[in-house]
Amino acid sequence: MSELVKRYTARERANHWFVALCFILLAISGLALFHPAFFFLSSLLGGGTWSRILHPFIGVLLAISFFGLAARLWTQNRISDADREWKKRLGDILCNKAGNLPEIGKYNIGQKYLFWTLVVCIAVLLLSGIVIWQPWFTPYFPIVLVRLAVLAHAVAAFLAILAIIIHIYSAIWVKGSIRAMTRGTVSAAWARHHHPAWYKEINKGS
Ligand code: HEM
């Protein structure tokens, strides 16, 4: 059995999968409400009426749980000088010509961009969602703002769904990553290869 290192606590994993479940329910019910071509998807939550009732409440649950998770991971996702150096040399990296690159910490620049994209999109989805939440809040806002909120909600949802498709693809593509979020551990070889600075940091004391 190869050596294992801890990447996520049980609490972080439960939080992540609750966010993922809410996101999937929201994406499916949201598409059903967005265009008649997707209306069949409303069956998941028990039809059009139930989708319309439940979608905003699940949205609030997603926002609370997502920002709970994001608060824990906030500092580790700050973009550093090392990330900027990585970004500058992306062409070389893709052509396999990279030498002397700074070592990657807990997250690479792609993961960090994904993190901040989700932070912005989910904040926009929450705020615009409140403005268009009939009949409770919409009457308090001017019609111009309501129209802008409808547009912002659709654009943010589109970007968030795109970001999550990339997130799931990368999680499957980088072999050994999924177990970080299912079992909480990764192999030492995975940590050394993909996140050497993080591996060194967690082994500092030992
Ligand atoms: C449903 C399928 C999903 C799968 C298979 C999946 C898988 C994973 C895995 C394996 C990691 C750990 C990556 C690592 O530590 O290197 C991770 C991290 C993360 N996931 Fe997911 N995820 C899914 C959905 C979601 C959704 C819907 C969201 C948010 C809306 C989300 C937000 C995050 C965040 C914020 C992290 C931490 C990465 C960072 O802070 O940069 N995930 N996910």
Tab-separated table of C-alpha atoms and ligand atoms in Angstrom:
chain	number	residue	atom	x	y	z
A	1	MET	CA	0.000	0.000	0.000
A	2	SER	CA	1.499	3.349	-1.031
A	3	GLU	CA	1.949	6.177	1.492
A	4	LEU	CA	-1.110	8.460	1.872
A	5	VAL	CA	-1.393	12.129	2.835
A	6	LYS	CA	-4.474	13.953	4.130
A	7	ARG	CA	-5.974	16.598	1.827
A	8	TYR	CA	-9.533	17.208	3.130
A	9	THR	CA	-11.282	16.675	6.476
A	10	ALA	CA	-14.618	14.804	6.656
A	11	ARG	CA	-16.359	18.132	7.263
A	12	GLU	CA	-14.856	19.710	4.128
A	13	ARG	CA	-15.855	16.670	2.051
A	14	ALA	CA	-19.428	16.613	3.383
A	15	ASN	CA	-19.641	20.356	2.687
A	16	HIS	CA	-18.282	19.893	-0.867
A	17	TRP	CA	-20.743	17.096	-1.747
A	18	PHE	CA	-23.692	18.999	-0.306
A	19	VAL	CA	-22.702	21.973	-2.531
A	20	ALA	CA	-22.362	19.611	-5.520
A	21	LEU	CA	-25.815	18.058	-4.894
A	22	CYS	CA	-27.468	21.512	-4.609
A	23	PHE	CA	-25.630	22.669	-7.756
A	24	ILE	CA	-26.853	19.721	-9.841
A	25	LEU	CA	-30.474	20.161	-8.650
A	26	LEU	CA	-30.232	23.897	-9.412
A	27	ALA	CA	-28.665	23.457	-12.854
A	28	ILE	CA	-31.338	20.929	-13.885
A	29	SER	CA	-34.340	22.826	-12.458
A	30	GLY	CA	-32.887	26.145	-13.692
A	31	LEU	CA	-32.562	24.857	-17.267
A	32	ALA	CA	-36.168	23.591	-17.046
A	33	LEU	CA	-37.323	27.108	-16.113
A	34	PHE	CA	-35.044	28.781	-18.679
A	35	HIS	CA	-36.346	27.321	-21.961
A	36	PRO	CA	-39.291	25.125	-23.025
A	37	ALA	CA	-36.847	22.746	-24.762
A	38	PHE	CA	-35.550	21.782	-21.287
A	39	PHE	CA	-38.940	21.703	-19.567
A	40	PHE	CA	-38.895	17.887	-19.344
A	41	LEU	CA	-36.086	18.297	-16.760
A	42	SER	CA	-38.632	19.758	-14.328
A	43	SER	CA	-39.763	16.154	-13.623
A	44	LEU	CA	-36.738	15.790	-11.324
A	45	LEU	CA	-38.311	18.063	-8.682
A	46	GLY	CA	-41.918	16.952	-9.326
A	47	GLY	CA	-42.978	19.204	-12.256
A	48	GLY	CA	-42.979	22.885	-13.220
A	49	THR	CA	-44.707	24.228	-10.097
A	50	TRP	CA	-42.438	22.387	-7.671
A	51	SER	CA	-39.332	23.360	-9.655
A	52	ARG	CA	-40.403	27.003	-9.490
A	53	ILE	CA	-41.071	26.788	-5.728
A	54	LEU	CA	-37.972	24.792	-4.745
A	55	HIS	CA	-35.315	26.313	-7.076
A	56	PRO	CA	-34.815	29.562	-5.083
A	57	PHE	CA	-34.740	27.792	-1.705
A	58	ILE	CA	-32.110	25.315	-2.947
A	59	GLY	CA	-30.220	28.349	-4.300
A	60	VAL	CA	-30.057	29.869	-0.816
A	61	LEU	CA	-28.810	26.523	0.590
A	62	LEU	CA	-26.142	26.375	-2.144
A	63	ALA	CA	-24.969	29.932	-1.433
A	64	ILE	CA	-24.710	29.346	2.341
A	65	SER	CA	-22.908	26.006	1.972
A	66	PHE	CA	-20.668	27.200	-0.888
A	67	PHE	CA	-19.494	30.296	0.986
A	68	GLY	CA	-18.905	28.099	4.076
A	69	LEU	CA	-16.560	25.931	2.012
A	70	ALA	CA	-15.033	28.930	0.210
A	71	ALA	CA	-14.234	30.651	3.533
A	72	ARG	CA	-12.154	27.609	4.580
A	73	LEU	CA	-10.267	27.541	1.264
A	74	TRP	CA	-10.063	31.313	0.698
A	75	THR	CA	-6.417	31.986	1.658
A	76	GLN	CA	-5.098	28.868	-0.086
A	77	ASN	CA	-6.632	30.136	-3.349
A	78	ARG	CA	-4.935	33.559	-3.331
A	79	ILE	CA	-3.046	34.107	-6.599
A	80	SER	CA	0.699	34.299	-5.798
A	81	ASP	CA	3.769	35.514	-7.741
A	82	ALA	CA	4.583	31.860	-8.431
A	83	ASP	CA	1.153	31.468	-10.128
A	84	ARG	CA	1.771	34.575	-12.244
A	85	GLU	CA	5.124	33.118	-13.330
A	86	TRP	CA	3.332	29.885	-14.255
A	87	LYS	CA	0.775	31.798	-16.301
A	88	LYS	CA	3.497	33.673	-18.201
A	89	ARG	CA	5.154	30.398	-19.178
A	90	LEU	CA	2.013	28.468	-20.094
A	91	GLY	CA	3.101	28.226	-23.745
A	92	ASP	CA	6.385	26.514	-22.721
A	93	ILE	CA	4.562	24.223	-20.292
A	94	LEU	CA	2.110	23.075	-22.975
A	95	CYS	CA	5.034	22.377	-25.339
A	96	ASN	CA	6.773	20.389	-22.569
A	97	LYS	CA	9.719	22.839	-22.586
A	98	ALA	CA	9.378	24.125	-19.041
A	99	GLY	CA	12.368	24.098	-16.710
A	100	ASN	CA	12.948	25.913	-13.388
A	101	LEU	CA	9.295	26.639	-12.759
A	102	PRO	CA	8.175	27.654	-9.249
A	103	GLU	CA	6.674	24.709	-7.330
A	104	ILE	CA	2.889	24.473	-7.055
A	105	GLY	CA	1.233	24.787	-3.643
A	106	LYS	CA	-2.092	23.239	-2.554
A	107	TYR	CA	-3.850	24.516	-5.705
A	108	ASN	CA	-2.579	25.310	-9.200
A	109	ILE	CA	-3.530	28.458	-11.120
A	110	GLY	CA	-6.325	26.660	-13.021
A	111	GLN	CA	-7.943	25.507	-9.765
A	112	LYS	CA	-7.599	29.023	-8.344
A	113	TYR	CA	-9.251	30.633	-11.378
A	114	LEU	CA	-12.059	28.110	-11.108
A	115	PHE	CA	-12.449	28.938	-7.406
A	116	TRP	CA	-12.736	32.718	-8.016
A	117	THR	CA	-15.034	32.206	-11.023
A	118	LEU	CA	-17.378	30.231	-8.755
A	119	VAL	CA	-17.145	32.840	-5.960
A	120	VAL	CA	-18.179	35.614	-8.391
A	121	CYS	CA	-20.845	33.546	-10.207
A	122	ILE	CA	-22.489	32.277	-7.016
A	123	ALA	CA	-22.528	35.776	-5.479
A	124	VAL	CA	-24.166	37.126	-8.684
A	125	LEU	CA	-26.638	34.204	-8.762
A	126	LEU	CA	-27.642	34.823	-5.139
A	127	LEU	CA	-28.060	38.601	-5.466
A	128	SER	CA	-29.850	38.495	-8.837
A	129	GLY	CA	-31.927	35.515	-7.633
A	130	ILE	CA	-33.263	37.548	-4.709
A	131	VAL	CA	-34.224	40.416	-7.044
A	132	ILE	CA	-36.214	38.062	-9.340
A	133	TRP	CA	-37.785	35.990	-6.509
A	134	GLN	CA	-41.525	36.470	-7.093
A	135	PRO	CA	-43.713	37.304	-5.248
A	136	TRP	CA	-41.602	38.032	-2.159
A	137	PHE	CA	-38.843	40.449	-3.194
A	138	THR	CA	-39.355	41.510	-6.846
A	139	PRO	CA	-42.062	44.142	-6.084
A	140	TYR	CA	-39.497	46.092	-4.035
A	141	PHE	CA	-37.158	46.616	-7.013
A	142	PRO	CA	-37.511	48.876	-10.101
A	143	ILE	CA	-38.382	46.995	-13.298
A	144	VAL	CA	-35.060	47.967	-14.980
A	145	LEU	CA	-33.146	46.281	-12.171
A	146	VAL	CA	-35.386	43.189	-12.371
A	147	ARG	CA	-34.691	42.888	-16.113
A	148	LEU	CA	-30.949	43.278	-15.567
A	149	ALA	CA	-31.103	40.683	-12.784
A	150	VAL	CA	-32.811	38.162	-15.106
A	151	LEU	CA	-29.965	38.637	-17.603
A	152	ALA	CA	-27.220	38.510	-14.940
A	153	HIS	CA	-28.774	35.321	-13.468
A	154	ALA	CA	-28.718	33.544	-16.843
A	155	VAL	CA	-25.141	34.659	-17.701
A	156	ALA	CA	-23.759	33.695	-14.249
A	157	ALA	CA	-25.550	30.311	-14.397
A	158	PHE	CA	-24.111	29.623	-17.864
A	159	LEU	CA	-20.548	30.457	-16.690
A	160	ALA	CA	-20.937	28.432	-13.473
A	161	ILE	CA	-22.196	25.351	-15.380
A	162	LEU	CA	-19.286	25.694	-17.819
A	163	ALA	CA	-16.814	26.035	-14.916
A	164	ILE	CA	-18.244	22.941	-13.213
A	165	ILE	CA	-18.034	20.876	-16.423
A	166	ILE	CA	-14.305	21.833	-16.596
A	167	HIS	CA	-13.943	21.094	-12.840
A	168	ILE	CA	-15.448	17.585	-13.147
A	169	TYR	CA	-13.440	16.855	-16.315
A	170	SER	CA	-10.160	17.892	-14.600
A	171	ALA	CA	-11.004	15.933	-11.432
A	172	ILE	CA	-11.453	12.765	-13.533
A	173	TRP	CA	-8.550	13.548	-15.875
A	174	VAL	CA	-5.905	14.037	-13.166
A	175	LYS	CA	-5.730	10.444	-11.949
A	176	GLY	CA	-5.848	10.081	-8.166
A	177	SER	CA	-7.731	13.388	-7.545
A	178	ILE	CA	-11.258	12.058	-6.935
A	179	ARG	CA	-10.181	10.145	-3.834
A	180	ALA	CA	-9.124	13.488	-2.277
A	181	MET	CA	-12.842	14.387	-2.102
A	182	THR	CA	-14.187	10.886	-1.443
A	183	ARG	CA	-11.707	9.450	1.063
A	184	GLY	CA	-9.919	12.658	2.074
A	185	THR	CA	-6.454	11.362	1.181
A	186	VAL	CA	-4.147	11.305	-1.853
A	187	SER	CA	-1.042	9.267	-2.488
A	188	ALA	CA	2.281	10.872	-1.525
A	189	ALA	CA	3.375	10.392	-5.159
A	190	TRP	CA	0.327	12.387	-6.368
A	191	ALA	CA	1.073	15.189	-3.887
A	192	ARG	CA	4.788	15.314	-4.809
A	193	HIS	CA	4.020	15.313	-8.536
A	194	HIS	CA	1.099	17.791	-8.719
A	195	HIS	CA	1.574	19.994	-5.633
A	196	PRO	CA	5.250	19.749	-4.528
A	197	ALA	CA	5.296	22.977	-2.456
A	198	TRP	CA	2.179	21.810	-0.544
A	199	TYR	CA	3.758	18.376	0.004
A	200	LYS	CA	6.918	19.991	1.417
A	201	GLU	CA	4.860	22.288	3.628
A	202	ILE	CA	2.819	19.467	5.228
A	203	ASN	CA	5.983	17.445	5.816
A	204	LYS	CA	7.902	20.341	7.378
A	205	GLY	CA	7.313	19.232	10.955
A	206	SER	CA	8.037	15.516	10.423
B	1	HEM	C1	-20.380	16.788	-9.115
B	1	HEM	C2	-19.176	16.558	-9.432
B	1	HEM	C3	-17.941	17.067	-8.736
B	1	HEM	C4	-16.786	16.360	-8.630
B	1	HEM	C5	-16.525	14.958	-9.170
B	1	HEM	C6	-15.849	17.176	-7.894
B	1	HEM	C7	-14.576	16.789	-7.533
B	1	HEM	C8	-13.687	17.532	-6.792
B	1	HEM	C9	-12.369	17.092	-6.369
B	1	HEM	C10	-11.760	15.735	-6.684
B	1	HEM	C11	-11.788	18.098	-5.688
B	1	HEM	C12	-10.395	18.104	-5.042
B	1	HEM	C13	-9.370	18.690	-5.991
B	1	HEM	C14	-8.031	18.864	-5.314
B	1	HEM	O1	-7.968	18.931	-4.081
B	1	HEM	O2	-7.009	18.979	-6.032
B	1	HEM	C15	-12.723	19.201	-5.651
B	1	HEM	C16	-12.498	20.435	-5.060
B	1	HEM	C17	-13.369	21.482	-5.067
B	1	HEM	N1	-14.651	21.489	-5.609
B	1	HEM	FE1	-15.545	19.942	-6.590
B	1	HEM	N2	-16.449	18.383	-7.600
B	1	HEM	C18	-17.728	18.369	-8.094
B	1	HEM	C19	-18.657	19.396	-8.013
B	1	HEM	C20	-18.413	20.649	-7.452
B	1	HEM	C21	-19.348	21.760	-7.433
B	1	HEM	C22	-20.752	21.707	-8.046
B	1	HEM	C23	-18.728	22.808	-6.820
B	1	HEM	C24	-19.224	24.215	-6.549
B	1	HEM	C25	-20.273	24.766	-7.072
B	1	HEM	C26	-17.398	22.371	-6.447
B	1	HEM	C27	-16.461	23.155	-5.800
B	1	HEM	C28	-15.195	22.746	-5.410
B	1	HEM	C29	-14.233	23.584	-4.716
B	1	HEM	C30	-14.439	25.041	-4.322
B	1	HEM	C31	-13.089	22.777	-4.502
B	1	HEM	C32	-11.769	23.205	-3.839
B	1	HEM	C33	-10.813	23.631	-4.954
B	1	HEM	C34	-10.228	24.979	-4.682
B	1	HEM	O3	-10.412	25.508	-3.587
B	1	HEM	O4	-9.573	25.562	-5.602
B	1	HEM	N3	-17.233	21.056	-6.855
B	1	HEM	N4	-13.873	18.829	-6.334
